[in-house]
Short mmCIF file of C-alpha atoms and ligand atoms in Angstrom, two decimals:
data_model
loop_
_atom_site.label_atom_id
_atom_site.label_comp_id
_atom_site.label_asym_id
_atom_site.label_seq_id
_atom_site.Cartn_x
_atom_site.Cartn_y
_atom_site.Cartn_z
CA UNK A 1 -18.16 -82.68 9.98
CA UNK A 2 -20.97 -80.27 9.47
CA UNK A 3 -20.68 -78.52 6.03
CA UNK A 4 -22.85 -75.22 5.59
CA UNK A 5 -23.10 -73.07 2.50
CA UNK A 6 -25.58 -70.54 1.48
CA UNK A 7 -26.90 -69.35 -2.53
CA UNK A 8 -28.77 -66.48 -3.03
CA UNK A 9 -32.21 -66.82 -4.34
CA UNK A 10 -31.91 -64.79 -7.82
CA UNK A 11 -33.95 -67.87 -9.03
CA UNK A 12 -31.57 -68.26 -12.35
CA UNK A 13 -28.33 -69.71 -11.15
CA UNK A 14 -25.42 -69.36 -13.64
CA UNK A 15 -22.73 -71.89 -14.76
CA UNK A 16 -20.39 -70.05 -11.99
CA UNK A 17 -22.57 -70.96 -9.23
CA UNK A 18 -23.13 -74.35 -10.50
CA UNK A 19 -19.58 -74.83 -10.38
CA UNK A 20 -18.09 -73.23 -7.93
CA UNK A 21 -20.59 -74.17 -5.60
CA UNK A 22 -24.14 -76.02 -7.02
CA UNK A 23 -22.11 -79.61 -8.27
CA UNK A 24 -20.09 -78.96 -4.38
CA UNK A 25 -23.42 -78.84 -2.46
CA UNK A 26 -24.82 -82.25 -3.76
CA UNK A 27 -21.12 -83.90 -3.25
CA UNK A 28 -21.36 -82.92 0.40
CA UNK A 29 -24.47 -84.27 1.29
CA UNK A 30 -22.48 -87.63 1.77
CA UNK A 31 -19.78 -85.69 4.02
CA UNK A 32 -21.90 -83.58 5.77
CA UNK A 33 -22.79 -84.71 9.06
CA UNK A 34 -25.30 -83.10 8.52
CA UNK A 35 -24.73 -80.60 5.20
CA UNK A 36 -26.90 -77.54 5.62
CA UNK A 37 -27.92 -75.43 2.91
CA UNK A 38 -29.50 -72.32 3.22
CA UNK A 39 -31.58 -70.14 0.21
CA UNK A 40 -30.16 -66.36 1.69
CA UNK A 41 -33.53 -64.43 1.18
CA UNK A 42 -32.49 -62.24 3.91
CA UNK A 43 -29.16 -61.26 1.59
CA UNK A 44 -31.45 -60.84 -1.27
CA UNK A 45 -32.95 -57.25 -0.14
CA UNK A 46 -29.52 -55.67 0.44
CA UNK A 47 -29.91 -54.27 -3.22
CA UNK A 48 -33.38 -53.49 -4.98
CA UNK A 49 -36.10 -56.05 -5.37
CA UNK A 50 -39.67 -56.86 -5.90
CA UNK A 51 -41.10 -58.85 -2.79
CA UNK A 52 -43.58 -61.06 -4.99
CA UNK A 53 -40.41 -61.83 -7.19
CA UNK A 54 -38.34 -62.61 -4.35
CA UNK A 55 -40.84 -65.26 -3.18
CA UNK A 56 -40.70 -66.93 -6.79
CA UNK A 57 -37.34 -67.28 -6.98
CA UNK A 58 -36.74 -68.76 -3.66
CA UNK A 59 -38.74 -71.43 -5.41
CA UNK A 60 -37.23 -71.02 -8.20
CA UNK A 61 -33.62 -71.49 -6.61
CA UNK A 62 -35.14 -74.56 -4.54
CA UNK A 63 -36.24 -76.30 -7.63
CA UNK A 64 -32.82 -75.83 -9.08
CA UNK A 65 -30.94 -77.08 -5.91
CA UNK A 66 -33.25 -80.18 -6.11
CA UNK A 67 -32.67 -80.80 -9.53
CA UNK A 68 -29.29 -80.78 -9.54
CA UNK A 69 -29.03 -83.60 -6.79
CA UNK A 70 -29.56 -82.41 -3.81
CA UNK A 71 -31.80 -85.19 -1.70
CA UNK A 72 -34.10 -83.03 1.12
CA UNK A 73 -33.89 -86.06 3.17
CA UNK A 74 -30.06 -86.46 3.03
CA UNK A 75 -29.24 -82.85 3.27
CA UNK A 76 -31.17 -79.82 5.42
CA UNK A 77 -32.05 -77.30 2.51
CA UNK A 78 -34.20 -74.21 3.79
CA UNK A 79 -35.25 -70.56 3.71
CA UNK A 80 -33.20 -68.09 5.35
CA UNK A 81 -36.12 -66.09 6.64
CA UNK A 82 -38.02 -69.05 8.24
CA UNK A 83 -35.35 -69.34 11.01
CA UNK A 84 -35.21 -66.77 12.53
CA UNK A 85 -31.93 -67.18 14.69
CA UNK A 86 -29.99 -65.77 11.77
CA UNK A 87 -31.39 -62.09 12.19
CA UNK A 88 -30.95 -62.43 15.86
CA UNK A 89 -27.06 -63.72 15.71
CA UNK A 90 -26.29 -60.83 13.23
CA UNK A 91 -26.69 -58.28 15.52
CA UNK A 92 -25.01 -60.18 17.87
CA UNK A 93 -22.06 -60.79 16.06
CA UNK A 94 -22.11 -57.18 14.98
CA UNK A 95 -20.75 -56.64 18.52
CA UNK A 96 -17.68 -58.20 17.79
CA UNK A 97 -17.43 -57.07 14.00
CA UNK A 98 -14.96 -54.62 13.19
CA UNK A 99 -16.48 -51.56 10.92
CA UNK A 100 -13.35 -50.64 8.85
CA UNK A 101 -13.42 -54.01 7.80
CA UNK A 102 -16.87 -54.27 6.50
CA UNK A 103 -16.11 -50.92 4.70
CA UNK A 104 -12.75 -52.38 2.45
CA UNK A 105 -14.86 -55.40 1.88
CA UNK A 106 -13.90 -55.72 -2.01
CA UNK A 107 -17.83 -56.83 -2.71
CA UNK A 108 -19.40 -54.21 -0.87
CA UNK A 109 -17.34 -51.67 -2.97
CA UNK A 110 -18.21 -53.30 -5.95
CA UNK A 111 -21.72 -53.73 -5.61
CA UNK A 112 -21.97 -50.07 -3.54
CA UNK A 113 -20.71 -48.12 -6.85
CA UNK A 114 -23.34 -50.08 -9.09
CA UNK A 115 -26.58 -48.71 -6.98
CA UNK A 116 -28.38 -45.49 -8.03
CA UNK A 117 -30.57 -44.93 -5.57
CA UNK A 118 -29.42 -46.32 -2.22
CA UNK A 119 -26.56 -47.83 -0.55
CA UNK A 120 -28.38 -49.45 2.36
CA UNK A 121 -26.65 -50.45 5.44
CA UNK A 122 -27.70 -53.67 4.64
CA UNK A 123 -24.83 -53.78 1.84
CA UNK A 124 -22.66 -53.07 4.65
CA UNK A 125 -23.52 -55.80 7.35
CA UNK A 126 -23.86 -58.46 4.68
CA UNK A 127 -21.03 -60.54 5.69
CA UNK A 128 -22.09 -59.80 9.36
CA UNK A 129 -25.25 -61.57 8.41
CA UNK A 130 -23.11 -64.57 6.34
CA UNK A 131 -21.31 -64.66 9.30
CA UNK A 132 -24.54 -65.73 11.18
CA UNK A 133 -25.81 -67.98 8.78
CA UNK A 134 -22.46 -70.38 9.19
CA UNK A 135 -22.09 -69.41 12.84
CA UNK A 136 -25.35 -70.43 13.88
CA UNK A 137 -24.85 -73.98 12.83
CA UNK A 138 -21.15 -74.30 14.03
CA UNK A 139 -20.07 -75.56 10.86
CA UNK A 140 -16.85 -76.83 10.04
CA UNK A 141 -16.37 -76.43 6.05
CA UNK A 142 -17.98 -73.81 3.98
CA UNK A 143 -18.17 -74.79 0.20
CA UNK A 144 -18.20 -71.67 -2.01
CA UNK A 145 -16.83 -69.86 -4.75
CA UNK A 146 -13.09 -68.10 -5.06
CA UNK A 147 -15.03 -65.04 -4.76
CA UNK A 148 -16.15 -65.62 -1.03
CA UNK A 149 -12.38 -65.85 0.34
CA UNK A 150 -12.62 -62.08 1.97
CA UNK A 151 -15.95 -62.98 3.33
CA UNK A 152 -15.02 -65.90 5.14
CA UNK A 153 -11.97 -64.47 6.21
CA UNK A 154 -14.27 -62.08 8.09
CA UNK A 155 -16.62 -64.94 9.41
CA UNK A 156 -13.33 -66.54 11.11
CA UNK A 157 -11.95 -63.62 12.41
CA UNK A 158 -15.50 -62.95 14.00
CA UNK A 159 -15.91 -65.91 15.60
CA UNK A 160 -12.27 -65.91 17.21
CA UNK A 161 -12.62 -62.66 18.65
CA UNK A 162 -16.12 -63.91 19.74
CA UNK A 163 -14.41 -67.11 21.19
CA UNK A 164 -11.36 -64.57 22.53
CA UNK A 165 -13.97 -62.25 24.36
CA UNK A 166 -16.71 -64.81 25.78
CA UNK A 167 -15.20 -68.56 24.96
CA UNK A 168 -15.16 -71.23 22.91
CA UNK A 169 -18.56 -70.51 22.12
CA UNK A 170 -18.38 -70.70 18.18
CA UNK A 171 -16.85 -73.51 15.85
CA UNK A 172 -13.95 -71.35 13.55
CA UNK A 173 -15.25 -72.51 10.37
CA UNK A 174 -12.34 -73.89 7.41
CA UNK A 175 -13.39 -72.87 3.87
CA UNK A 176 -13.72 -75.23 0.88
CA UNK A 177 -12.77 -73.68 -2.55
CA UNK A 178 -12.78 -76.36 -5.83
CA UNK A 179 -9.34 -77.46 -7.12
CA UNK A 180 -11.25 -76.60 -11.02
CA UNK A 181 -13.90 -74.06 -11.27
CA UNK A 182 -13.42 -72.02 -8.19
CA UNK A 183 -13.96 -68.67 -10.46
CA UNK A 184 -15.79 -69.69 -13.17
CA UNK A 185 -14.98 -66.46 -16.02
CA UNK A 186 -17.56 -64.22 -17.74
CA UNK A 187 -17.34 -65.30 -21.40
CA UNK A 188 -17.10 -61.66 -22.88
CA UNK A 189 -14.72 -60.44 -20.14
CA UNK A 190 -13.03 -63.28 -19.07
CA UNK A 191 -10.52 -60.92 -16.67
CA UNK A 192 -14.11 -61.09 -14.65
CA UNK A 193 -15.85 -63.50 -12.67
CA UNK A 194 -19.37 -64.88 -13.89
CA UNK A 195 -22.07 -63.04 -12.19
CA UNK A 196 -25.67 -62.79 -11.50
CA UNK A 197 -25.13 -58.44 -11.45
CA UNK A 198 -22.54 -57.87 -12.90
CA UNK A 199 -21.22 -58.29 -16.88
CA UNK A 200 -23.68 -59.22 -19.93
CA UNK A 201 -26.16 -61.51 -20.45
CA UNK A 202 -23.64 -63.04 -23.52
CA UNK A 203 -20.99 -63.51 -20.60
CA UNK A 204 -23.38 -65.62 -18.54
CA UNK A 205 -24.50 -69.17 -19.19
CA UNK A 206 -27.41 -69.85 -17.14
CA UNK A 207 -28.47 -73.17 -16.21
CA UNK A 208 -31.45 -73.32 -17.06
CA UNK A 209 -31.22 -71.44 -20.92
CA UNK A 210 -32.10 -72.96 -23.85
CA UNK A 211 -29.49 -75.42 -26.01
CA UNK A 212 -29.17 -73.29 -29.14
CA UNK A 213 -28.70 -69.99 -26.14
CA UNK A 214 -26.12 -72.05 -24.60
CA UNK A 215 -24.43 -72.98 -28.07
CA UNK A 216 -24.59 -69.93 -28.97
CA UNK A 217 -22.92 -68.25 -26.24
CA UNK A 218 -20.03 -70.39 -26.09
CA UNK A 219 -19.59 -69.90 -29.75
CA UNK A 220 -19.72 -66.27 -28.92
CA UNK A 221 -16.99 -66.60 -25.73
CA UNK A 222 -14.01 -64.26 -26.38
CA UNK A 223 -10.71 -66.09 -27.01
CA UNK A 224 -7.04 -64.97 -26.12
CA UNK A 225 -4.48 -64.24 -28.78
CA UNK A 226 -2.31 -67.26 -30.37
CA UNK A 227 -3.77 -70.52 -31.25
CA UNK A 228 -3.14 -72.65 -28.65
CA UNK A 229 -5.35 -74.37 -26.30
CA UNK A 230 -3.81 -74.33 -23.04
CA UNK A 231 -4.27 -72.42 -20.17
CA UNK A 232 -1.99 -69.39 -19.33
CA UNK A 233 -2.44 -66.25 -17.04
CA UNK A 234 -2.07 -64.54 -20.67
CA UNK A 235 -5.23 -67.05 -21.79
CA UNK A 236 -7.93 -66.01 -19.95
CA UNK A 237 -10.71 -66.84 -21.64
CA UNK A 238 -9.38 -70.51 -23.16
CA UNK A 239 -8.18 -71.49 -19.77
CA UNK A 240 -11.82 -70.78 -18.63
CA UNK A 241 -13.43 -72.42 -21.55
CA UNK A 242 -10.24 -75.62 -21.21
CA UNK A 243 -11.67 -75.74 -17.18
CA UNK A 244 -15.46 -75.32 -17.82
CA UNK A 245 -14.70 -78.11 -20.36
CA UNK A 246 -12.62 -80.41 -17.95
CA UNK A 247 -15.91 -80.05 -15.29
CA UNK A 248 -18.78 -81.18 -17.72
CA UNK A 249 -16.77 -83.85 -18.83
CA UNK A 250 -15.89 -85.09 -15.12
CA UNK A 251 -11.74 -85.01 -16.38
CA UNK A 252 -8.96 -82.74 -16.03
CA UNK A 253 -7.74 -80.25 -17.73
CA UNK A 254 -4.48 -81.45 -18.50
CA UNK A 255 -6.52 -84.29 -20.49
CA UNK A 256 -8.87 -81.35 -22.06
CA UNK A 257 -5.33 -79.75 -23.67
CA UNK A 258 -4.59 -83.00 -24.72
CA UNK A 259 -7.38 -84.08 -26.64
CA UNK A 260 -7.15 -80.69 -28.03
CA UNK A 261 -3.66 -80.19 -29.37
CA UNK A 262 -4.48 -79.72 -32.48
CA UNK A 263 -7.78 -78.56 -32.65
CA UNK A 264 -8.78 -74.67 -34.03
CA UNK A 265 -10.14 -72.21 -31.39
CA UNK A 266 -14.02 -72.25 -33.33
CA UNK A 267 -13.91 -76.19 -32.98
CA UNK A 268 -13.19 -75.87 -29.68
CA UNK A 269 -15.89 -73.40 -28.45
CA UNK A 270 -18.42 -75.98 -30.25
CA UNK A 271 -17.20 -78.47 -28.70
CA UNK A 272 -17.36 -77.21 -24.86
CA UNK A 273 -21.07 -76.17 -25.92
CA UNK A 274 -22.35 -78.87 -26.98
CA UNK A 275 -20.77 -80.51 -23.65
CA UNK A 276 -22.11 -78.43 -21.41
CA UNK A 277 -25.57 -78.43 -23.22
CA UNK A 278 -25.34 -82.26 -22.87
CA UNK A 279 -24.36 -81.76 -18.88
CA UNK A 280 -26.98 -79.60 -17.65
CA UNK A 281 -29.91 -81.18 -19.72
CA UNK A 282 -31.20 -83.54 -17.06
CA UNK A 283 -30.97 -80.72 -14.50
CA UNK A 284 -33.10 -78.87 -16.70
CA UNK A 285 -35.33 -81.64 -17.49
CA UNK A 286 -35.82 -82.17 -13.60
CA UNK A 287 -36.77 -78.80 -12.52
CA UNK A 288 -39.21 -78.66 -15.69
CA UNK A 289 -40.98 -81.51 -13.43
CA UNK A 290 -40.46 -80.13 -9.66
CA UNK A 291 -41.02 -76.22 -10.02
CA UNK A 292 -44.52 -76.32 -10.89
CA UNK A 293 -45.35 -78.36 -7.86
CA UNK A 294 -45.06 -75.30 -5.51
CA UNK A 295 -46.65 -76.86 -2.25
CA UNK A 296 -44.18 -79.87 -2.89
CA UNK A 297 -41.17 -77.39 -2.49
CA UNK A 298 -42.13 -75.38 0.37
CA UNK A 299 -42.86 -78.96 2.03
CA UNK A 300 -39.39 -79.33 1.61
CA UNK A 301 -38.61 -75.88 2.81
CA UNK A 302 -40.57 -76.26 5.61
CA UNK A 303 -38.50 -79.97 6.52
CA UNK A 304 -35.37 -78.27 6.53
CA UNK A 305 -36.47 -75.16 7.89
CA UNK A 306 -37.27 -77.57 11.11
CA UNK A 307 -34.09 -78.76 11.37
CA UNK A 308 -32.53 -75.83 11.14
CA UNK A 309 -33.87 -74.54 14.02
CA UNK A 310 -33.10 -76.98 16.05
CA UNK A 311 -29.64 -76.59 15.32
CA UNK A 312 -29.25 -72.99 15.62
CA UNK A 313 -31.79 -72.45 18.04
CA UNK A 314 -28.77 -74.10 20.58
CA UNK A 315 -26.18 -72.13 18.90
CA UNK A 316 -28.05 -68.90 19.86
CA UNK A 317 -28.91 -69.74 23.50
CA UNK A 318 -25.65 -70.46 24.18
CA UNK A 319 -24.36 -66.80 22.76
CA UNK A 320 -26.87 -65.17 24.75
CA UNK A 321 -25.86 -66.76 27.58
CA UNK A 322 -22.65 -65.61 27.63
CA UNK A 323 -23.20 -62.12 26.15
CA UNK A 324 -25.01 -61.67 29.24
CA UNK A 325 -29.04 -62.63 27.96
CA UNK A 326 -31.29 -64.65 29.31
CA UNK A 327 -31.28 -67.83 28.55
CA UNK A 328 -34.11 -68.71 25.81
P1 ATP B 401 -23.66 -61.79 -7.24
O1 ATP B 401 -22.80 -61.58 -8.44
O2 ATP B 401 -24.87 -60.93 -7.20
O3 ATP B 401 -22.92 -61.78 -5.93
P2 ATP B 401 -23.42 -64.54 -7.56
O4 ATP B 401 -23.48 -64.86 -8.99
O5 ATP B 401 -22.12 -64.42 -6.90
O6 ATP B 401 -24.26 -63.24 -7.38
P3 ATP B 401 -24.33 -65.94 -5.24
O7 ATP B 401 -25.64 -66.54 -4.90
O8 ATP B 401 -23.83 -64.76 -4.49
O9 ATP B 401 -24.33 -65.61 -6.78
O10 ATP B 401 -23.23 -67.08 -5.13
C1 ATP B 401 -23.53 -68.43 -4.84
C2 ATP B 401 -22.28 -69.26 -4.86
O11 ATP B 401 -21.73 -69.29 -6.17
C3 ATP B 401 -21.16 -68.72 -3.95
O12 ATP B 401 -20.58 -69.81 -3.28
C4 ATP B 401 -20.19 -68.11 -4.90
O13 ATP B 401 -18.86 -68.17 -4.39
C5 ATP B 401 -20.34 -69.01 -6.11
N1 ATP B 401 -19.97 -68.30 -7.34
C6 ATP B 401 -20.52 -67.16 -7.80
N2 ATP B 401 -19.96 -66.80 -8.97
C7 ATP B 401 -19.02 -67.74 -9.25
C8 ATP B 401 -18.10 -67.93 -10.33
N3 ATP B 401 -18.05 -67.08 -11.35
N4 ATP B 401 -17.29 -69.02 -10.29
C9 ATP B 401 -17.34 -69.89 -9.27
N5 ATP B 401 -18.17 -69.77 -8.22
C10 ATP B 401 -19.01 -68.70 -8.20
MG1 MG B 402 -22.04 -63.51 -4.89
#
């Protein structure tokens, strides 16, 4: 069973990504035969960026990876841009990628309308590119987020028409969404997903802010009409508070509206603070200690970066040869 999954380096990962994907990472590593995680630098400069920041918070996002469990030894963890198979595959792939597709792609739309300047084409091919990044390493199981369903839709229908036009070349890769936690909710717009671009800095708990921020914030969250605390598809924001709640306490919900029967919305709030303060302290405490150590992390870029290659490296020959390359 190899298990691939890829974060994008925007260096301060929210409570959304540490959910819906961060907490699923380090639980793979002892599924994954091997589990392959990948820091998407080359995803990061489909919207605007500063290079020198970019190269901090791949560093940033490593340290954060590391501190929340994940074991360079027992897992491959690397930099996008240091294997260079990805770029190659993309374009490969876009041969058998279908352009109305990429076009009605909901996050493309949604991230399209939000840039001044520029859409780049880039915007456009980024699931192409995802598609790669899994592809290459003919993974079976793709942990990620709720929001990620359309873009691994794609990814499978790629590689089967791939497979359909040249042969079973590529594994058609199954995706792995959380039963809790899958779309983690913005705190001030709870109809939205948390997110690094999009919605207010209130909305987002990062995992790496400050106790009283993160306090704070969830005292803050925006609340549902009634009294209750149980989740409905008329309580967004409680049923996102009730599931952030069940995570950081390693439970269920069902338990969380339990305990809570007949507690007050305010209590509540406090209480799912002060629980998720008390969660993500040792992650925060850990990449305090790793992050300064910068030659220490791009050792362990450079480890999995290695392994990597040798992985895709195979995946890519065998493409070319049946595209109708030479051989590498
Ligand atoms: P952006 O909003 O710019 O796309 P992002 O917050 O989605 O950024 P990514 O690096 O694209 O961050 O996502 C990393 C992983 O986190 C993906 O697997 C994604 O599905 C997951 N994820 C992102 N937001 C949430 C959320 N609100 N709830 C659960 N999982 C999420
Ligand atoms: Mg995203």
């Amino acid at each position: 069973m190899r298990i691939f999954s890829g974060i994008q380096p925007t260096g301060r990962k929210h409570l959304g990504n540490y959910i819906g994907a961060i907490t699923q990472y380090v639980a793979g590593q002892d599924r994954g035969d091997p589990a392959i995680y990948c820091i998407v630098d080359l995803h990061a400069i489909t919207v605007p960026y500063e290079p020198e920041v970019l190269r901090e918070r791949v560093l940033d996002t490593t340290a954060i990876l590391v501190a929340a469990g994940l074991d360079p030894a027992r897992c491959v963890l690397f930099r996008q841009s240091d294997v260079r198979e990805h770029t190659e595959l993309c374009w490969l792939l876009s041969s058998v990628t279908e352009l109305g597709r990429l076009n009605r792609m909901h996050q493309f739309r949604d991230k399209s309308v939000a840039q001044r300047d520029l859409v780049s084409s880039g915007l456009l091919m980024y699931p192409v590119l995802q598609a790669a990044d899994v592809l290459a390493y003919r993974a079976h199981e793709v942990p990620v987020g709720e929001d990620q369903r359309e873009h691994l839709e794609l990814m499978r229908d790629v590689a089967e028409r791939f497979n359909a036009r040249h042969g079973d070349v590529l594994v058609v890769p199954e995706h792995r969404i959380p039963q809790v936690g899958a779309r983690v909710r913005d705190l001030q717009e709870p109809d939205r997903k948390m997110s690094t671009t999009a919605g207010s800095e209130q909305g987002r708990v990062y995992v790496l802010d400050e106790p009283a921020a993160i306090e704070k914030k969830f005292k803050r969250a925006v609340t549902d009409s009634g009294t209750e605390i149980r989740r409905g598809d008329d309580k967004p924001g409680i049923t996102n508070l009730i599931e952030i709640l069940a995570v950081a306490r390693e439970t269920t919900p069902e338990e969380i509206e339990r305990a809570f029967a007949d507690s007050r919305y305010g209590d509540f709030k406090v209480a799912v603070g002060e629980a998720v303060v008390e969660w993500l302290a040792p992650v925060r405490e850990r990449y305090a200690e790793l992050r300064h150590d910068e030659a220490q992390l791009e050792d362990m870029l450079a480890l999995g970066a290695e392994k990597a290659r040798e992985m895709a490296s195979e995946t890519v020959a065998d493409v070319r040869e049946v595209m109708g390359f030479a051989r590498t």
